[in-house]
Short mmCIF file of C-alpha atoms in Angstrom, two decimals:
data_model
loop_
_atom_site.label_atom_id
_atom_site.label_comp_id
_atom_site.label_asym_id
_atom_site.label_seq_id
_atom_site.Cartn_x
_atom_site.Cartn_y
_atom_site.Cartn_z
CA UNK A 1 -31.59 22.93 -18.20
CA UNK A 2 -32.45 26.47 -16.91
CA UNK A 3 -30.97 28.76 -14.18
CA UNK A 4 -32.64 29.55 -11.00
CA UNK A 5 -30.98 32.86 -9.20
CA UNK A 6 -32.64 32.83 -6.46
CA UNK A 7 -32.03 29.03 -4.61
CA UNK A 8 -32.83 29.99 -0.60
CA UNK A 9 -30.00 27.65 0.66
CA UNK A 10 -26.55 29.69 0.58
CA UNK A 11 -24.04 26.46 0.18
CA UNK A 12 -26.49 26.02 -3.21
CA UNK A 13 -25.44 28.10 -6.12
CA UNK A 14 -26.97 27.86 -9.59
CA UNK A 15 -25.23 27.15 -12.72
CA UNK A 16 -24.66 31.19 -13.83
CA UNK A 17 -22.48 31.43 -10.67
CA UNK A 18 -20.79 28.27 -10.83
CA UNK A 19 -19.84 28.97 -14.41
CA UNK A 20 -18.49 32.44 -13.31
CA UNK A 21 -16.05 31.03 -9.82
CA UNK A 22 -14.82 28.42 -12.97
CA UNK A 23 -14.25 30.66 -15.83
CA UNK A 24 -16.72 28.51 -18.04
CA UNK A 25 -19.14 28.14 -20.42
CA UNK A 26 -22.65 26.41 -19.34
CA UNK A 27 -21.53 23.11 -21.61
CA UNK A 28 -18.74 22.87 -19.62
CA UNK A 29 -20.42 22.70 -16.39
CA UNK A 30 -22.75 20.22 -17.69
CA UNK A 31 -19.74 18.34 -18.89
CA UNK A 32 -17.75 18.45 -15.23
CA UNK A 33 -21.30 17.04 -13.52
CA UNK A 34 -21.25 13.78 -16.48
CA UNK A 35 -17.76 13.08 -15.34
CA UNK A 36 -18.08 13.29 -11.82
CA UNK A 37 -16.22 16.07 -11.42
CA UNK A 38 -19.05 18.03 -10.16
CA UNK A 39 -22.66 16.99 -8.67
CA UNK A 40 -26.39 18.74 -8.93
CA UNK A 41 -28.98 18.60 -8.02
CA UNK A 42 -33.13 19.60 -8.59
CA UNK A 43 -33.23 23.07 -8.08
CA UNK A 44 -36.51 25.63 -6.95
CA UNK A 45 -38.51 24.00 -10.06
CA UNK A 46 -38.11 21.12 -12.12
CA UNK A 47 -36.47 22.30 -14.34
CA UNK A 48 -33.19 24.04 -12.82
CA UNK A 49 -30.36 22.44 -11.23
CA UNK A 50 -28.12 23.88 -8.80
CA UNK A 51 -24.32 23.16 -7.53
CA UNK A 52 -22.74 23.03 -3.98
CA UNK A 53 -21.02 25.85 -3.20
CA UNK A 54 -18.14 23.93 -1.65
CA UNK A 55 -17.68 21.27 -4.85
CA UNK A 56 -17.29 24.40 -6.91
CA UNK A 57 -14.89 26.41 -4.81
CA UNK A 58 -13.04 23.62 -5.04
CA UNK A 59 -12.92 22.77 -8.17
CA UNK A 60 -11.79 26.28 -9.11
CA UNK A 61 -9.07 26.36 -6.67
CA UNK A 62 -7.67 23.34 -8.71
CA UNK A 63 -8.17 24.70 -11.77
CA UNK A 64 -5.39 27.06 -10.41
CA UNK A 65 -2.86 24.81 -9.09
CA UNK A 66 0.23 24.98 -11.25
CA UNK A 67 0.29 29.00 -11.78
CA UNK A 68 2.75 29.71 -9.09
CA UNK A 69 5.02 27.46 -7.08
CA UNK A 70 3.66 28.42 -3.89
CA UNK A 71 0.20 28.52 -4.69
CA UNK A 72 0.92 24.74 -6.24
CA UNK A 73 2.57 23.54 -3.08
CA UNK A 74 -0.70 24.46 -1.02
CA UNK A 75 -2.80 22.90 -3.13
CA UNK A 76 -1.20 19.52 -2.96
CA UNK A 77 -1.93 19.29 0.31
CA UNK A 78 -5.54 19.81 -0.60
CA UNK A 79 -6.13 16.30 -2.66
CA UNK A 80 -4.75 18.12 -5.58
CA UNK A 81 -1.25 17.77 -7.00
CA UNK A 82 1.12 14.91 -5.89
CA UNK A 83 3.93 15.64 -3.60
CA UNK A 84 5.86 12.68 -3.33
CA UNK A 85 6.42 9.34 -5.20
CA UNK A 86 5.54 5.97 -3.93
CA UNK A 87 5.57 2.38 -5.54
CA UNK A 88 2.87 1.18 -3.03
CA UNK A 89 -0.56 1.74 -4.68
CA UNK A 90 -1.57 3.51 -7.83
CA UNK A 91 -5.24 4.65 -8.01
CA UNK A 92 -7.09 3.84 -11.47
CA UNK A 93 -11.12 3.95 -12.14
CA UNK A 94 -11.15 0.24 -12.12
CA UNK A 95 -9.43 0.08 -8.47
CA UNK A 96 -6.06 0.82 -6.67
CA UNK A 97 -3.42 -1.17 -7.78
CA UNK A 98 -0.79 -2.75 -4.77
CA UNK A 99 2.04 -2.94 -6.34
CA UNK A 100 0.91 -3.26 -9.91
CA UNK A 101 -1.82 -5.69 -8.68
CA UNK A 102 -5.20 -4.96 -8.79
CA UNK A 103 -6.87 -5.15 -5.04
CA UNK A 104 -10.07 -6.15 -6.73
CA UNK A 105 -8.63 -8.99 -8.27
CA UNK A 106 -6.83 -10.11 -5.28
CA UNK A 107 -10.09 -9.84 -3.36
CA UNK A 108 -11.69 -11.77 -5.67
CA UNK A 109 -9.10 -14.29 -5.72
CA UNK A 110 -9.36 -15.00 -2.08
CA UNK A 111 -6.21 -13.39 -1.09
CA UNK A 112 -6.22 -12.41 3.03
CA UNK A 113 -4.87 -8.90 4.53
CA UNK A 114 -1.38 -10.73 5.57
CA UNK A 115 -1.04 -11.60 1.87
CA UNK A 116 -1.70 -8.32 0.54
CA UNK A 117 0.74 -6.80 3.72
CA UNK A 118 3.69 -9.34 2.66
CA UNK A 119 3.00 -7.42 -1.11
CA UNK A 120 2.94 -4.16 0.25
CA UNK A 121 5.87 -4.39 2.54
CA UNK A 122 8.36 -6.50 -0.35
CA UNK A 123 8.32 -9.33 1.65
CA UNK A 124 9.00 -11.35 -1.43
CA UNK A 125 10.37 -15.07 0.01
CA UNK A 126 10.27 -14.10 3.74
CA UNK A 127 6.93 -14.46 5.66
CA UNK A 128 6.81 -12.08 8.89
CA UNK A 129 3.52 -13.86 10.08
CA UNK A 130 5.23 -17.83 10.05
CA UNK A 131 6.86 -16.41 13.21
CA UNK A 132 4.55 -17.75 16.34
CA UNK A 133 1.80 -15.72 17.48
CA UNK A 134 2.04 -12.72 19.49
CA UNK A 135 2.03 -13.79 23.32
CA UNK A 136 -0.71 -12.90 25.83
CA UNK A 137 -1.08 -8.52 26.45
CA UNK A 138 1.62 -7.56 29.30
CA UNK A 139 -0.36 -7.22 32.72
CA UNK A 140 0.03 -3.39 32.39
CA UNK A 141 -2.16 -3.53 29.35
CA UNK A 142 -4.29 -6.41 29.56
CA UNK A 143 -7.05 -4.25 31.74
CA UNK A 144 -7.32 -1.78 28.50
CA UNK A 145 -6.84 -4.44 26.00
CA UNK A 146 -9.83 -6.17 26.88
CA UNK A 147 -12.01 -3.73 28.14
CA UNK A 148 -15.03 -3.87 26.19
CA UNK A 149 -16.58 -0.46 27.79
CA UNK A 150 -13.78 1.85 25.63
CA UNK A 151 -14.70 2.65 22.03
CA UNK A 152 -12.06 0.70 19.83
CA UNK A 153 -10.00 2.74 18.61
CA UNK A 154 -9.34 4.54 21.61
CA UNK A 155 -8.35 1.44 22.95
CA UNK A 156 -6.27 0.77 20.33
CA UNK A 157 -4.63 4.44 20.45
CA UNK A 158 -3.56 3.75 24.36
CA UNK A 159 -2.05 0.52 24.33
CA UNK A 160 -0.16 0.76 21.16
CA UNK A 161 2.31 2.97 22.26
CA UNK A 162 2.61 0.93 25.72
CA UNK A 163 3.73 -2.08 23.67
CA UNK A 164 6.31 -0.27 21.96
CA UNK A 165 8.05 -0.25 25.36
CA UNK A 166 8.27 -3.78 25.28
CA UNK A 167 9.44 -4.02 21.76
CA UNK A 168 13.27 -4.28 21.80
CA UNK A 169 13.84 -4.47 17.76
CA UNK A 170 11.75 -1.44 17.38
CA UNK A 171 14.32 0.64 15.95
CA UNK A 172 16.32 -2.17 14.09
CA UNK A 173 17.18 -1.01 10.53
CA UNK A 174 17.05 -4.93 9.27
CA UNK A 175 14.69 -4.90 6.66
CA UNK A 176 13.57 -8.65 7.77
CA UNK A 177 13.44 -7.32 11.84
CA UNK A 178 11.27 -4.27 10.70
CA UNK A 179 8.39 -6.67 8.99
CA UNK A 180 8.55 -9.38 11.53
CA UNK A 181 7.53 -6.36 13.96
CA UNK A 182 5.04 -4.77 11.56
CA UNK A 183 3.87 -8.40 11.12
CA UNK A 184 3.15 -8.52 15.24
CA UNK A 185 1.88 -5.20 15.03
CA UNK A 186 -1.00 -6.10 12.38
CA UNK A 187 -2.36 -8.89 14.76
CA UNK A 188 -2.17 -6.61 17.69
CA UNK A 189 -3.96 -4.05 16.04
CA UNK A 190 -6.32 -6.51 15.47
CA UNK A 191 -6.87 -7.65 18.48
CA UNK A 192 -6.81 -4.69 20.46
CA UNK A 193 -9.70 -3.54 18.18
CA UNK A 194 -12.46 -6.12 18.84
CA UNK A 195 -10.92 -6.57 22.53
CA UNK A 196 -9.54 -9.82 22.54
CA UNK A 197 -6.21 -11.73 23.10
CA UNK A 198 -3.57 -11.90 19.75
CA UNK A 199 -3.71 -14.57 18.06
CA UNK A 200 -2.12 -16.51 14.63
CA UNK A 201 -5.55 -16.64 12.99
CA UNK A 202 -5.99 -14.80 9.70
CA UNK A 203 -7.35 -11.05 10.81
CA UNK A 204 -10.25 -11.45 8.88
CA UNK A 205 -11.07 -14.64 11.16
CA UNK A 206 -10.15 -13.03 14.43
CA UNK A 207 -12.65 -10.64 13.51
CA UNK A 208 -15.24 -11.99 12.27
CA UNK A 209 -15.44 -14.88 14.90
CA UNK A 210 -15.51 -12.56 17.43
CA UNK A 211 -18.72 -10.72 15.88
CA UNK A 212 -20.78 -13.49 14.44
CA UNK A 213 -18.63 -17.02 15.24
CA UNK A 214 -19.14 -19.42 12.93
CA UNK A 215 -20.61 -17.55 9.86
CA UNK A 216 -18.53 -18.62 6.94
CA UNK A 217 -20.08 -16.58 4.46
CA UNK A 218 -19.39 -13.46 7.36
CA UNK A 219 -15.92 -13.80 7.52
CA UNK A 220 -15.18 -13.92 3.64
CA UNK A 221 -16.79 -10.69 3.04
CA UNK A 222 -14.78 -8.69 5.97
CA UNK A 223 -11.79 -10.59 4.68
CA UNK A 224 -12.52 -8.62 0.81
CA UNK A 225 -13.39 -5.92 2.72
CA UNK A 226 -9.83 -5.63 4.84
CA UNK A 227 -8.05 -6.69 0.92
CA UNK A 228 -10.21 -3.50 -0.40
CA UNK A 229 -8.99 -0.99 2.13
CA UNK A 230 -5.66 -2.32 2.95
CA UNK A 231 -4.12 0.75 1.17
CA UNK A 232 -5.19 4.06 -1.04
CA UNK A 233 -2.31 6.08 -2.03
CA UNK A 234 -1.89 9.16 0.30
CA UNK A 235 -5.28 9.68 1.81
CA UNK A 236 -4.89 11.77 5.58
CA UNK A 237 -3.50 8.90 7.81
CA UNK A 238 -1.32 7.48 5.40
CA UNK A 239 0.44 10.44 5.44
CA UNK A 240 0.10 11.27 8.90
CA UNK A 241 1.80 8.01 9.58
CA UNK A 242 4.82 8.55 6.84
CA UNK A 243 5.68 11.97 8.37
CA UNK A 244 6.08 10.53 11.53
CA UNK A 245 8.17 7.45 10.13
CA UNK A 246 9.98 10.01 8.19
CA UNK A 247 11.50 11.17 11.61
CA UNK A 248 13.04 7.76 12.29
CA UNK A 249 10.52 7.15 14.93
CA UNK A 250 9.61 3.70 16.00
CA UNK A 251 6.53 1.76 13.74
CA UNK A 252 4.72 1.60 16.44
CA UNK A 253 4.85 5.57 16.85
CA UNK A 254 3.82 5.75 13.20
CA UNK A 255 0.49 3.12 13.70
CA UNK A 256 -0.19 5.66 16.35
CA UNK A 257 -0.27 8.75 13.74
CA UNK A 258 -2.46 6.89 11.78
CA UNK A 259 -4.65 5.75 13.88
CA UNK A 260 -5.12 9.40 15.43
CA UNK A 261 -5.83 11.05 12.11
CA UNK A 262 -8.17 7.70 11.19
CA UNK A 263 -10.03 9.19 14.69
CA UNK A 264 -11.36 12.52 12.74
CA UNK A 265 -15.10 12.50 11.92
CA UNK A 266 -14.08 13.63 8.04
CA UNK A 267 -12.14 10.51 7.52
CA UNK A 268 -12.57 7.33 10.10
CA UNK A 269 -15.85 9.49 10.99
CA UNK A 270 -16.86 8.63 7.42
CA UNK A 271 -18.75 5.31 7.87
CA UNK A 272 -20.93 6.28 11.18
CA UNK A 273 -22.29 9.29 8.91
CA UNK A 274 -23.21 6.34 6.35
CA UNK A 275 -24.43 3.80 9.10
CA UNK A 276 -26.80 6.57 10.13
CA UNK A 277 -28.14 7.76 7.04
CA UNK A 278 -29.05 3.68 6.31
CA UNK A 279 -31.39 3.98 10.27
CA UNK A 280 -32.48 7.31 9.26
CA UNK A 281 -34.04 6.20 5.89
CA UNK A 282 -35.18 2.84 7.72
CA UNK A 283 -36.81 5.05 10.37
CA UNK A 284 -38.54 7.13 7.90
CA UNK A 285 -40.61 4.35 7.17
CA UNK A 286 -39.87 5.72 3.28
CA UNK A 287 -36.59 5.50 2.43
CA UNK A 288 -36.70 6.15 -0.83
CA UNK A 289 -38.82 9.78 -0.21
CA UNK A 290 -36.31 9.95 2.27
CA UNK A 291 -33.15 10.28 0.20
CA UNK A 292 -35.21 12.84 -2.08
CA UNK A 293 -36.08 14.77 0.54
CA UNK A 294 -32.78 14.94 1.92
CA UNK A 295 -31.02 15.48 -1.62
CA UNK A 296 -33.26 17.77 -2.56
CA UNK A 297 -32.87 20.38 0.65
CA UNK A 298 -29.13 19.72 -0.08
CA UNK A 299 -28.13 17.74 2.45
CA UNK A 300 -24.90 15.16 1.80
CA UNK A 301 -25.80 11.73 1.37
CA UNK A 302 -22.67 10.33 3.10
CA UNK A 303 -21.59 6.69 2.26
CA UNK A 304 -21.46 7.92 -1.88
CA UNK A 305 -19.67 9.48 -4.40
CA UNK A 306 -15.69 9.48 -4.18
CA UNK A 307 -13.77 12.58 -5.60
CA UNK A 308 -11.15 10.23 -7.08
CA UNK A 309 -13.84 7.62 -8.52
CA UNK A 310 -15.97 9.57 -11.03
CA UNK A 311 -17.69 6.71 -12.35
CA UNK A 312 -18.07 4.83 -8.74
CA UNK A 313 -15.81 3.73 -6.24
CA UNK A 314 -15.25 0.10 -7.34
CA UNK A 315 -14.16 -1.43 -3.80
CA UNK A 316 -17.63 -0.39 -2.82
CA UNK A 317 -18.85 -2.17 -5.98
CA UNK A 318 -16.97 -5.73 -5.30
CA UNK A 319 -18.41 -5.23 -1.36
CA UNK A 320 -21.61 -4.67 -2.68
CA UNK A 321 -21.45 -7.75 -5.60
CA UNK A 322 -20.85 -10.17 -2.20
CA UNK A 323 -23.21 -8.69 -0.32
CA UNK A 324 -26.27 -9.34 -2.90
CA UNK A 325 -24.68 -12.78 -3.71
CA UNK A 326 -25.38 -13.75 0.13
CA UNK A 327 -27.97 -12.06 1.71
CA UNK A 328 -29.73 -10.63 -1.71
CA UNK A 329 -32.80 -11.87 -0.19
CA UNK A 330 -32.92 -10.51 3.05
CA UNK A 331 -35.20 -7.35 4.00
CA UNK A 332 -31.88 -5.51 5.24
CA UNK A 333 -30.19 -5.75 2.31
CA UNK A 334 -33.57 -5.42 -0.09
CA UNK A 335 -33.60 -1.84 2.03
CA UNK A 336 -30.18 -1.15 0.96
CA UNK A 337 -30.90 -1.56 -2.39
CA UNK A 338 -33.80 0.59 -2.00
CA UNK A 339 -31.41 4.07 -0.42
CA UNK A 340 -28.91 2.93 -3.08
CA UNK A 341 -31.17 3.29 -5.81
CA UNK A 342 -33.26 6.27 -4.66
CA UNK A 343 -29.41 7.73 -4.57
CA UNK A 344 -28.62 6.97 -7.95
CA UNK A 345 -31.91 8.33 -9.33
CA UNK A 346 -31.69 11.53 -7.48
CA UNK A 347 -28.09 12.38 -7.85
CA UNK A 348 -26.10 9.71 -10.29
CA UNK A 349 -23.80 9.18 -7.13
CA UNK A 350 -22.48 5.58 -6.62
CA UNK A 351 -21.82 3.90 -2.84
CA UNK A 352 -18.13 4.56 -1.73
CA UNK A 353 -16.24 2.06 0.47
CA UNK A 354 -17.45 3.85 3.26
CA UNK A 355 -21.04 3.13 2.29
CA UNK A 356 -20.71 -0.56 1.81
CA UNK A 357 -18.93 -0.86 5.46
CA UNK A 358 -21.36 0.55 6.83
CA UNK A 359 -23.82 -1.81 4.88
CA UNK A 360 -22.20 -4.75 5.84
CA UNK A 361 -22.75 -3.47 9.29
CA UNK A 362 -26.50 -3.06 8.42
CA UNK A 363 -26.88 -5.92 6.75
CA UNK A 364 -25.47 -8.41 9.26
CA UNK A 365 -27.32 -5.98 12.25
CA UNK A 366 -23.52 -5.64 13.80
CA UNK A 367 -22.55 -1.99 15.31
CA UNK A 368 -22.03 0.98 12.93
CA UNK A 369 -18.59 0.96 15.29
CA UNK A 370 -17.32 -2.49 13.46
CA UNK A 371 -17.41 -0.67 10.27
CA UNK A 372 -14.64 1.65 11.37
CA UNK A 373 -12.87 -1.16 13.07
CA UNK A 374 -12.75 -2.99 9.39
CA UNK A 375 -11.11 -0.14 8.07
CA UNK A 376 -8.35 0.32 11.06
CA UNK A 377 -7.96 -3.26 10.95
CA UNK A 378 -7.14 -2.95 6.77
CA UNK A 379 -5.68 -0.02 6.81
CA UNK A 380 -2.48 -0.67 9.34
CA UNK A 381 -1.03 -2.84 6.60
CA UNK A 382 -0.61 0.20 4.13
CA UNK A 383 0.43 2.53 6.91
CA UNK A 384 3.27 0.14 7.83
CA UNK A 385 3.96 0.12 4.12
CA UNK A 386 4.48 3.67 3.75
CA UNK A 387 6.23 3.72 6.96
CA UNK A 388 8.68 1.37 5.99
CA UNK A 389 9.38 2.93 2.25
CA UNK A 390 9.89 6.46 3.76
CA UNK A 391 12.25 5.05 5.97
CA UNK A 392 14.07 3.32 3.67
CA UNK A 393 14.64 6.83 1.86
CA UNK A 394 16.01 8.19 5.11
CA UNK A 395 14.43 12.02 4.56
CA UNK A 396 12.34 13.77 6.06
CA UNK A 397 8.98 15.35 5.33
CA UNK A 398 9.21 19.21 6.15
CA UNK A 399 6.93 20.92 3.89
CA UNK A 400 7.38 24.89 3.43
CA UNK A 401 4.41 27.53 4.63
CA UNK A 402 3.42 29.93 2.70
CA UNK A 403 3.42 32.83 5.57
CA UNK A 404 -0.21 34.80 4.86
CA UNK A 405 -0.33 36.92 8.82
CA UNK A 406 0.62 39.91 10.25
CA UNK A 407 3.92 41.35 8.26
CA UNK A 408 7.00 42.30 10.76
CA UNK A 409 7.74 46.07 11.22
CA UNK A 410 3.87 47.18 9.92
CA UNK A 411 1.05 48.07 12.16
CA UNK A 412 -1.67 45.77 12.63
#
């Protein structure tokens, strides 16, 4: 490979200045890109490559982490060093492990999300969801619950903390009260998402019967898709949510957290950006220029590549093994395959979770919205988790700043 100084986008650097913000040798960069740790991409002429600005910044600011307490502090907030322990869910290459069980396997194995909550929450003998079904909304919510015109979440995010008024064992410290109310909160969730009454049906059901009734096949794959994304460690609303629970607030006030920090466009936002790139390369009429075009100007191909995955994120591989096992023959998914491998070729980046939601959205012509819904759905039962481990630690979460303004009794 050869060095190009002179790339005209400024958020594209070639490898001379990446190796000088890192401190490295050119055989090291090249090394950080065949791990993942680093992508490139074609540069001016065939034969250069050059390096997002960003990746690189980043990667150096890691490379520092450790040489200072303070600096070390700030960047574990920044997906760098850990900052507290859990025994929830252990990220590997192969996938996240609940518990010490693999979520791929249990996916595979036909597990549901209420078996993978009872893990995740220690349930061990007792089962929170054998209790009866959640009754009808109250008539103060039922107008919001079911109205179809609000985007889901929101409508999620404004009757959630109305129920909690009518939850009297919201603050009971009984390990057994605690998961029978996380257990009604799961279905609620649920149901407030796709805008329909609670029910005692699996999740996976509720949803999928109220997007394409009927369809077997459907309503396995979002059930392996709410197993895969159930939990992942302490991504943004995980630990949004176990702040807030670290307070002693109500679960319901912590399902709230997490559902307002799911509502960013750089996490929850995640799976519209891939839904659209999927119509955009469609629309082209040549997807597969398309993604070149698009890689090589440097724009992000969004729905790929996971910073903790460096050799692909393997619940988007087990979403995307079900997904050619039953509909490998339709022209949706054939056109998936097609930005997939025009992605690969291009970049080396495998799909993400985020990607394959989006493509089961796609694939199934459903709303890119339902994607996000999937992961909300999921995603409560790991929230809850962390909720109810932090709380059964009885601290709280009060990080230290490291004050960078104005210093007192010094002109400005």
């Amino acid at each position: 490979m050869s060095d190009h100084p002179d790339h005209p986008d400024p958020e594209l650097i070639p490898a001379s200045q990446a190796c000088a913000l890192l401190g490295i040798s050119t055989a090291t960069l090249y090394a950080y890109v065949s791990r993942g740790q680093l992508s490139s991409r074609p540069g001016a002429d065939s034969r250069s490559r050059v390096y997002l600005r960003a990746e690189v910044e980043r990667l150096a600011q890691r490379k520092q982490a450790g040489r200072g307490a303070a600096r070390g502090a700030a960047q574990s907030l920044d997906r760098g060093l850990p900052v507290l322990e859990t025994r929830i869910s252990l990220i590997r290459p192969d996938a996240p492990y609940y518990r010490g069980r693999s979520a791929v396997a249990a996916a595979q194995s036909g597990a549901t999300l209420e078996d993978i909550a009872r893990l995740l929450w220690e349930c061990e003998e007792q089962n929170p969801f054998a209790a009866a079904a959640p009754p009808r909304w109250p008539q103060r919510i039922e107008t919001l619950a079911l109205d179809m015109s609000l985007p889901p979440l929101e409508r999620t995010m404004a009757c959630i903390p109305l129920l909690a008024l009518g939850q009297r064992q919201s603050l009971n410290a009984a390990a057994p009260v605690r998961r029978e109310v996380a257990a009604t909160l799961l279905r609620q969730n649920a149901a407030l998402l796709v805008g329909t009454q609670p029910d005692a049906r699996p999740v996976h059901r509720l949803l999928a019967d109220a997007w394409l009734p009927g369809d077997v096949g459907f309503s396995d794959v979002v059930r392996s898709a709410l197993v895969l994304c159930a939990d992942h460690e302490l991504n943004v609303s995980a630990f949004a949510a176990r702040v807030v629970a670290s307070t002693g607030a109500h679960l319901h006030a912590t399902v709230s957290a997490g559902l307002a920090a799911l509502s960013g466009p750089r996490h929850g936002g995640a799976t519209a950006r891939a839904h659209a790139l999927l119509l955009d390369a469609q629309a082209s009429g040549a997807p597969a220029a398309f993604i070149t075009e698009r890689w090589r100007r440097g724009d992000e191909l969004p729905g790929f590549n996971h910073l903790l995955y460096s050799e692909g994120d393997p619940r988007g591989a087990e979403v995307l093994r079900l997904l050619r096992e039953r509909c490998g023959d339709s022209e949706r998914m054939r056109h998936v395959e097609t930005v997939i491998a025009a992605t690969a070729e291009n970049s080396g980046q495998h799909p993400n979770i985020d990607g394959l939601l989006a493509a089961i959205c796609y694939v199934y012509d459903l709303p890119a919205a339902h994607a996000l819904v999937m992961f909300a759905t999921a995603r409560l039962a790991g929230w809850l988790a962390h909720a109810l481990e932090q709380q059964a630690l009885g601290t709280l979460i009060r990080p230290r700043a490291r004050y960078t303004g104005v210093v007192p009794g010094k002109s400005a």
